[in-house]
Amino acid sequence: MKSLQGSGASGGVAIGTLKFYRHDRQLVSRRRVEDVQAELERFQTAQAAAIDQLGKLYEKALTQVGEQGAQIFEIHQMMLEDDDYCDSIRSIIERQSVNAEYAVAITGENFAKMFSDMDDDYMQGRAADVKDISERLLRVLEGEQSDAIDADQPVIVAADDLAPSETVQLDKSKILAFATAGGSVNSHTAILARTMGIPAIIGLGPEFQAELYDGKTAAIDGATGQLYIEPDKETQAALLEKQAKLAERKRLLTQLKGLPGETQDGQRILTYANIGNPSDLGAVLANDAEGIGLFRSEFLYLESQDYPSENEQFQAYKSVAETMAGKRVIFRTLDIGADKQVDYFHLPKEENPAMGMRAIRICLTRQEIFHTQLRALYRASAYGRVAIMFPMIASVWEIQEVKKIAAQVRAELTASGVPFDEHVELGIMIETPAAAVLSNQLAKEVDFFSIGTNDLTQYTTAVDRQNQDLGRFYDPHHPAVLELIRLTVENAHRNGIWAGICGELGADLSLTETFLAFGVDELSVAPASVLPLREKIRSLNQSNRQAILDRYLEVR
């Protein structure tokens, strides 16, 4: 047995096979071949296999997301049969006497660049499609499976780290847990694990690699950050016992279903859930969340090969609103940029992307994208209690411009006779120090605040939350962060609006009493954290609120 120590990112115990996620390859080698005809036949066989894979994906998607969502696989099938694309691959093999992998990689690069350089937005969007079909062909040629997780049974997904665009495309039914060499507790891998309610360990170090551990049996303890390779019987028995106790604890928490998040002296606080996909709704309902405090709409963009249409977005938002049956659902508008990159957006490379073109800045710069999303959201509001939240607001003029665009959308829908709720709440995320300091002025423009503590901590302490080497400097409990939260809530109430927290700090039970003393109205957390949070709230007595605030001020 070998033990590796990382950082616990999501609690729980899992025992299973380690499967390392295969990232897109960075380099394809060029080698000379003697039998050109055999190489052409290799390409032709791979082409047929890739088309067959796409056909199966189309049938699967048809049942899950409907005709529109499945259409991309039909398009990719046609592109794989395109004469120009295939002739280029054959020509490179024949003229240069090289391997099919090299011919596919070069053709993919050339065609993707050709599309990217075009002036037409639609044609530019085809660049990502060419990359995708070329990658699929390369996987087939190299004997890899089409799925990033090649397993019949659920496994522990291992990687050096996972990008948001990779995590959202994983088959969640095949995942027991996550284990990564790098990353941070605020990475999207960790957030996804907490949303799914499965164990996760990050920061296992450079020794954790596929060459050494892929396919081996492992056990992980998401609370302690301990990973055991080929654990002995005693270790397995201890972890299974811990797993059983956690299951019993979870069972006892279910007794809180249907009960309000209310302190012993009657202070009421809403317990909501954060999700990123309609598929997470089952966890929301199973954990009795009173609403959805954060629906990360950017995951619709991360999962797509091109900009999702108004109707595709409408169907997703509508299904969430309908399923929540009148409970509030807060949709955060597109938060692309920084660590969440999407190829077809063609965002420029930036020295400091966390400070650059992201979130509301993209929406106000590319208003056609924003306009489409707002139309879909307002249309969905006719089917449930929808609220719309705008991320990365730092100035009053930004929210004023956002409200003008929203008013234009409402006027368009009214003129077209399209039904929508005319009383949709509009709110903003408080995730920059500027927004917190200006919260008194911003509160006059909106219906609610939701404090994004992950970015608020990052920007307040000037620490990159994705940088694992800065872990001990990234301090969500920093007095300045807590003071900005307190100021934001105070200014919200001064102006008659409500304020919640939707960042990871909302699930930190050591701060629940402090947040209640601040007067926070709502806490939105991963679905699995809803009932533990509600239990904590119901154990508290806020009749001594002033003493709690005085204690906070002394510590500060």
Coordinates of N, CA, C and O in Angstrom, one line a residue, residues 234-345:
E234 N -7.0 -3.6 6.3 CA -7.3 -2.8 7.5 C -7.7 -1.4 7.1 O -8.7 -0.8 7.6
T235 N -7.0 -0.8 6.1 CA -7.3 0.5 5.6 C -8.7 0.5 5.0 O -9.5 1.4 5.2
Q236 N -9.0 -0.5 4.1 CA -10.3 -0.6 3.5 C -11.4 -0.7 4.5 O -12.4 0.0 4.4
A237 N -11.2 -1.5 5.5 CA -12.2 -1.7 6.5 C -12.5 -0.4 7.3 O -13.6 -0.1 7.6
A238 N -11.4 0.3 7.6 CA -11.6 1.6 8.4 C -12.3 2.6 7.5 O -13.2 3.3 8.0
L239 N -12.0 2.6 6.2 CA -12.7 3.6 5.4 C -14.1 3.2 5.1 O -15.0 4.1 5.0
L240 N -14.4 1.9 5.0 CA -15.8 1.5 4.8 C -16.6 1.8 6.0 O -17.8 2.1 5.9
E241 N -16.0 1.7 7.2 CA -16.7 2.0 8.4 C -17.0 3.5 8.4 O -18.1 3.9 8.8
K242 N -16.1 4.3 8.0 CA -16.3 5.8 8.0 C -17.4 6.1 6.9 O -18.2 6.9 7.2
Q243 N -17.3 5.4 5.8 CA -18.4 5.6 4.8 C -19.8 5.2 5.3 O -20.7 6.0 5.0
A244 N -19.9 4.2 6.1 CA -21.1 3.8 6.7 C -21.6 4.9 7.7 O -22.8 5.2 7.7
K245 N -20.7 5.4 8.4 CA -21.1 6.5 9.4 C -21.6 7.7 8.6 O -22.6 8.4 9.1
L246 N -20.9 8.1 7.5 CA -21.3 9.2 6.7 C -22.7 9.0 6.1 O -23.5 9.9 6.1
A247 N -23.0 7.7 5.7 CA -24.3 7.4 5.2 C -25.4 7.5 6.2 O -26.5 8.0 5.9
E248 N -25.1 7.1 7.4 CA -26.0 7.2 8.5 C -26.3 8.7 8.9 O -27.4 9.1 9.1
R249 N -25.2 9.5 8.9 CA -25.3 10.9 9.1 C -26.2 11.6 8.1 O -27.1 12.4 8.4
K250 N -26.0 11.2 6.8 CA -26.9 11.7 5.7 C -28.3 11.3 5.9 O -29.2 12.1 5.7
R251 N -28.5 10.0 6.4 CA -29.9 9.6 6.6 C -30.6 10.4 7.7 O -31.8 10.8 7.6
L252 N -29.8 10.7 8.8 CA -30.4 11.5 9.9 C -30.7 12.9 9.4 O -31.7 13.5 9.8
L253 N -29.9 13.5 8.5 CA -30.1 14.8 8.0 C -31.4 14.9 7.2 O -32.0 16.0 7.1
T254 N -31.9 13.8 6.6 CA -33.1 13.8 5.8 C -34.3 14.2 6.7 O -35.3 14.6 6.2
Q255 N -34.2 14.0 8.0 CA -35.3 14.4 8.9 C -35.5 15.9 8.9 O -36.6 16.3 9.4
L256 N -34.6 16.6 8.4 CA -34.7 18.1 8.3 C -35.5 18.5 7.1 O -35.8 19.7 6.9
K257 N -35.8 17.6 6.2 CA -36.5 18.0 5.0 C -37.9 18.5 5.4 O -38.6 18.0 6.2
G258 N -38.3 19.6 4.7 CA -39.6 20.2 5.0 C -39.5 21.2 6.1 O -40.5 22.0 6.3
L259 N -38.4 21.3 6.9 CA -38.3 22.2 8.0 C -37.6 23.5 7.5 O -36.7 23.4 6.6
P260 N -38.0 24.6 8.0 CA -37.4 25.9 7.5 C -36.0 26.1 8.1 O -35.6 25.5 9.2
G261 N -35.2 26.9 7.4 CA -33.9 27.3 8.0 C -34.1 28.4 9.0 O -34.1 29.6 8.6
E262 N -34.4 28.1 10.2 CA -34.8 29.1 11.2 C -34.1 28.8 12.5 O -34.0 27.7 13.0
T263 N -33.5 29.9 13.1 CA -32.8 29.8 14.4 C -33.8 29.5 15.5 O -35.0 29.7 15.3
Q264 N -33.3 29.2 16.7 CA -34.1 28.9 17.8 C -34.9 30.1 18.3 O -36.0 29.9 18.9
D265 N -34.4 31.3 18.0 CA -35.2 32.5 18.4 C -36.0 33.1 17.2 O -36.5 34.2 17.3
G266 N -36.1 32.3 16.1 CA -37.0 32.7 15.0 C -36.4 33.5 13.9 O -37.2 34.0 13.0
Q267 N -35.1 33.6 13.8 CA -34.5 34.3 12.6 C -34.5 33.3 11.4 O -34.0 32.2 11.5
R268 N -35.1 33.8 10.3 CA -35.3 32.9 9.2 C -34.3 33.2 8.1 O -33.9 34.4 7.8
I269 N -33.7 32.2 7.5 CA -32.7 32.4 6.5 C -33.0 31.3 5.4 O -33.2 30.1 5.7
L270 N -33.0 31.7 4.1 CA -33.3 30.8 3.0 C -32.0 29.9 2.7 O -30.9 30.4 2.7
T271 N -32.3 28.6 2.5 CA -31.2 27.7 2.2 C -31.4 27.2 0.7 O -32.3 26.4 0.5
Y272 N -30.6 27.8 -0.2 CA -30.7 27.5 -1.6 C -29.5 26.6 -2.1 O -28.6 26.4 -1.3
A273 N -29.6 26.2 -3.3 CA -28.5 25.4 -3.9 C -27.9 26.0 -5.1 O -28.6 26.8 -5.9
N274 N -26.6 25.8 -5.3 CA -25.9 26.2 -6.5 C -25.8 25.0 -7.5 O -25.4 23.9 -7.1
I275 N -26.1 25.3 -8.8 CA -26.0 24.2 -9.8 C -25.5 24.8 -11.1 O -25.5 26.0 -11.3
G276 N -25.1 23.9 -12.0 CA -24.6 24.4 -13.3 C -25.2 23.7 -14.5 O -24.7 23.9 -15.6
N277 N -26.2 22.9 -14.2 CA -26.7 22.1 -15.3 C -28.1 21.5 -14.9 O -28.3 21.2 -13.7
P278 N -29.1 21.4 -15.8 CA -30.4 20.9 -15.5 C -30.3 19.5 -14.9 O -31.1 19.0 -14.1
S279 N -29.2 18.7 -15.2 CA -29.1 17.4 -14.7 C -28.8 17.4 -13.2 O -28.9 16.3 -12.5
D280 N -28.5 18.6 -12.6 CA -28.2 18.7 -11.2 C -29.5 18.8 -10.4 O -29.5 18.8 -9.1
L281 N -30.6 19.0 -11.1 CA -31.9 19.2 -10.4 C -32.3 18.1 -9.4 O -32.9 18.4 -8.4
G282 N -32.0 16.9 -9.8 CA -32.3 15.8 -8.9 C -31.7 15.9 -7.5 O -32.3 15.7 -6.5
A283 N -30.4 16.4 -7.5 CA -29.7 16.6 -6.2 C -30.4 17.8 -5.4 O -30.4 17.7 -4.2
V284 N -30.8 18.8 -6.2 CA -31.5 19.9 -5.5 C -32.7 19.5 -4.8 O -32.9 19.8 -3.6
L285 N -33.5 18.7 -5.5 CA -34.8 18.2 -4.9 C -34.6 17.2 -3.8 O -35.2 17.2 -2.7
A286 N -33.6 16.3 -4.0 CA -33.3 15.3 -3.0 C -32.8 15.9 -1.7 O -33.0 15.3 -0.6
N287 N -32.2 17.1 -1.8 CA -31.6 17.7 -0.6 C -32.5 18.8 -0.1 O -32.1 19.6 0.8
D288 N -33.7 18.9 -0.6 CA -34.8 19.8 -0.1 C -34.3 21.3 -0.1 O -34.7 22.1 0.8
A289 N -33.6 21.7 -1.2 CA -33.3 23.2 -1.3 C -34.5 24.0 -1.5 O -35.4 23.5 -2.2
E290 N -34.6 25.1 -0.9 CA -35.8 26.0 -1.0 C -35.8 26.8 -2.3 O -36.8 27.5 -2.6
G291 N -34.7 26.7 -3.0 CA -34.7 27.4 -4.3 C -33.3 27.2 -4.9 O -32.4 26.5 -4.3
I292 N -33.0 27.8 -6.0 CA -31.7 27.8 -6.6 C -31.1 29.2 -6.6 O -31.6 30.1 -7.2
G293 N -30.0 29.3 -5.8 CA -29.4 30.6 -5.6 C -28.4 31.0 -6.7 O -28.0 32.2 -6.8
L294 N -28.0 30.0 -7.5 CA -27.0 30.2 -8.5 C -27.1 29.1 -9.6 O -26.8 28.0 -9.3
F295 N -27.6 29.4 -10.7 CA -27.6 28.5 -11.9 C -26.5 29.1 -12.8 O -26.6 30.2 -13.4
R296 N -25.4 28.4 -13.0 CA -24.2 28.8 -13.7 C -24.5 28.6 -15.2 O -24.2 27.6 -15.8
S297 N -25.1 29.6 -15.9 CA -25.5 29.4 -17.3 C -24.4 29.2 -18.2 O -24.6 28.7 -19.3
E298 N -23.2 29.6 -17.8 CA -22.0 29.4 -18.8 C -21.8 28.0 -19.1 O -21.1 27.7 -20.2
F299 N -22.3 27.0 -18.3 CA -22.0 25.6 -18.6 C -22.7 25.2 -19.9 O -22.3 24.3 -20.6
L300 N -23.8 25.9 -20.3 CA -24.5 25.7 -21.6 C -23.5 26.0 -22.7 O -23.5 25.3 -23.7
Y301 N -22.7 27.0 -22.5 CA -21.8 27.4 -23.5 C -20.5 26.5 -23.5 O -20.0 26.2 -24.6
L302 N -20.1 26.1 -22.4 CA -19.0 25.2 -22.3 C -19.2 23.8 -22.9 O -18.3 23.2 -23.4
E303 N -20.5 23.4 -22.8 CA -20.9 22.1 -23.4 C -21.1 22.1 -24.9 O -21.3 21.1 -25.5
S304 N -21.2 23.3 -25.5 CA -21.6 23.5 -26.9 C -20.3 23.6 -27.8 O -19.3 24.1 -27.3
Q305 N -20.5 23.3 -29.0 CA -19.5 23.5 -30.0 C -19.6 24.9 -30.7 O -18.8 25.3 -31.4
D306 N -20.7 25.5 -30.4 CA -21.0 26.8 -31.0 C -22.0 27.5 -30.1 O -22.5 26.9 -29.1
Y307 N -22.2 28.8 -30.3 CA -23.1 29.6 -29.4 C -24.4 28.9 -29.3 O -25.1 28.7 -30.4
P308 N -24.9 28.6 -28.2 CA -26.2 28.0 -28.0 C -27.3 29.0 -28.5 O -27.2 30.2 -28.1
S309 N -28.2 28.5 -29.2 CA -29.3 29.4 -29.8 C -30.2 29.8 -28.7 O -30.2 29.3 -27.6
E310 N -31.0 30.8 -29.0 CA -32.0 31.3 -28.0 C -33.0 30.2 -27.6 O -33.3 30.0 -26.4
N311 N -33.4 29.3 -28.6 CA -34.3 28.3 -28.3 C -33.6 27.2 -27.4 O -34.3 26.6 -26.5
E312 N -32.4 26.8 -27.7 CA -31.7 25.8 -26.9 C -31.6 26.3 -25.4 O -31.8 25.5 -24.5
Q313 N -31.2 27.6 -25.3 CA -31.2 28.2 -23.9 C -32.5 28.2 -23.3 O -32.7 27.8 -22.1
F314 N -33.5 28.6 -24.0 CA -34.9 28.7 -23.4 C -35.3 27.3 -22.9 O -35.9 27.2 -21.8
Q315 N -35.1 26.3 -23.7 CA -35.5 25.0 -23.3 C -34.9 24.5 -22.0 O -35.5 23.9 -21.1
A316 N -33.6 24.8 -21.8 CA -32.8 24.5 -20.6 C -33.4 25.3 -19.4 O -33.6 24.7 -18.3
Y317 N -33.5 26.6 -19.6 CA -34.0 27.5 -18.5 C -35.4 27.1 -18.1 O -35.8 27.1 -16.9
K318 N -36.2 26.9 -19.1 CA -37.6 26.5 -18.9 C -37.8 25.2 -18.1 O -38.6 25.1 -17.1
S319 N -36.9 24.2 -18.4 CA -37.0 22.9 -17.7 C -36.7 23.1 -16.2 O -37.3 22.5 -15.3
V320 N -35.7 24.0 -15.9 CA -35.3 24.2 -14.6 C -36.4 25.0 -13.8 O -36.8 24.6 -12.7
A321 N -36.9 26.0 -14.4 CA -38.0 26.8 -13.8 C -39.2 26.0 -13.5 O -39.8 26.0 -12.5
E322 N -39.6 25.1 -14.5 CA -40.8 24.3 -14.3 C -40.6 23.2 -13.2 O -41.4 23.0 -12.4
T323 N -39.4 22.6 -13.2 CA -39.1 21.6 -12.2 C -39.1 22.1 -10.8 O -39.5 21.5 -9.9
M324 N -38.6 23.4 -10.6 CA -38.6 24.0 -9.3 C -40.0 24.5 -8.8 O -40.1 24.9 -7.7
A325 N -41.0 24.4 -9.7 CA -42.4 24.5 -9.3 C -42.7 25.8 -8.4 O -43.2 25.6 -7.3
G326 N -42.3 26.9 -8.9 CA -42.6 28.2 -8.2 C -41.6 28.6 -7.2 O -41.7 29.7 -6.6
K327 N -40.6 27.8 -6.9 CA -39.5 28.2 -6.0 C -38.5 29.1 -6.9 O -38.3 28.9 -8.0
R328 N -37.9 30.1 -6.2 CA -37.0 31.0 -6.9 C -35.8 30.3 -7.5 O -35.2 29.5 -6.9
V329 N -35.6 30.7 -8.8 CA -34.4 30.2 -9.5 C -33.6 31.4 -10.0 O -34.1 32.2 -10.8
I330 N -32.4 31.6 -9.5 CA -31.6 32.7 -9.9 C -30.6 32.3 -10.9 O -29.7 31.5 -10.7
F331 N -30.8 32.7 -12.2 CA -29.9 32.4 -13.3 C -28.8 33.5 -13.4 O -29.1 34.7 -13.6
R332 N -27.6 33.1 -13.2 CA -26.5 34.0 -13.5 C -26.2 34.1 -15.0 O -26.0 33.0 -15.6
T333 N -26.1 35.2 -15.5 CA -25.8 35.4 -17.0 C -24.4 34.9 -17.2 O -23.6 34.9 -16.3
L334 N -24.1 34.7 -18.5 CA -22.9 34.2 -19.0 C -21.7 34.7 -18.2 O -21.4 35.9 -18.2
D335 N -20.9 33.8 -17.6 CA -19.6 34.2 -16.9 C -18.5 33.4 -17.5 O -17.8 32.6 -16.9
I336 N -18.2 33.7 -18.8 CA -17.1 33.1 -19.6 C -15.9 34.1 -19.4 O -16.0 35.3 -19.2
G337 N -14.7 33.5 -19.6 CA -13.5 34.3 -19.4 C -12.7 33.7 -18.3 O -13.1 32.8 -17.6
A338 N -11.5 34.4 -18.0 CA -10.6 33.9 -16.9 C -10.3 32.4 -17.1 O -9.8 32.1 -18.1
D339 N -10.7 31.6 -16.1 CA -10.3 30.1 -16.3 C -11.4 29.4 -17.1 O -11.2 28.2 -17.3
K340 N -12.5 30.0 -17.5 CA -13.5 29.3 -18.3 C -13.4 29.8 -19.7 O -14.1 30.8 -20.1
Q341 N -12.6 29.2 -20.5 CA -12.4 29.6 -21.9 C -13.2 28.7 -22.8 O -13.4 27.5 -22.6
V342 N -13.7 29.3 -23.9 CA -14.5 28.6 -24.9 C -13.9 29.0 -26.3 O -13.9 30.2 -26.6
D343 N -13.5 28.0 -27.0 CA -12.8 28.3 -28.3 C -13.6 29.2 -29.2 O -13.0 30.1 -29.8
Y344 N -14.9 28.9 -29.4 CA -15.6 29.7 -30.4 C -15.9 31.1 -30.0 O -16.3 31.9 -30.9
F345 N -15.5 31.5 -28.8 CA -15.6 32.9 -28.5 C -14.4 33.7 -29.0 O -14.5 34.9 -29.1

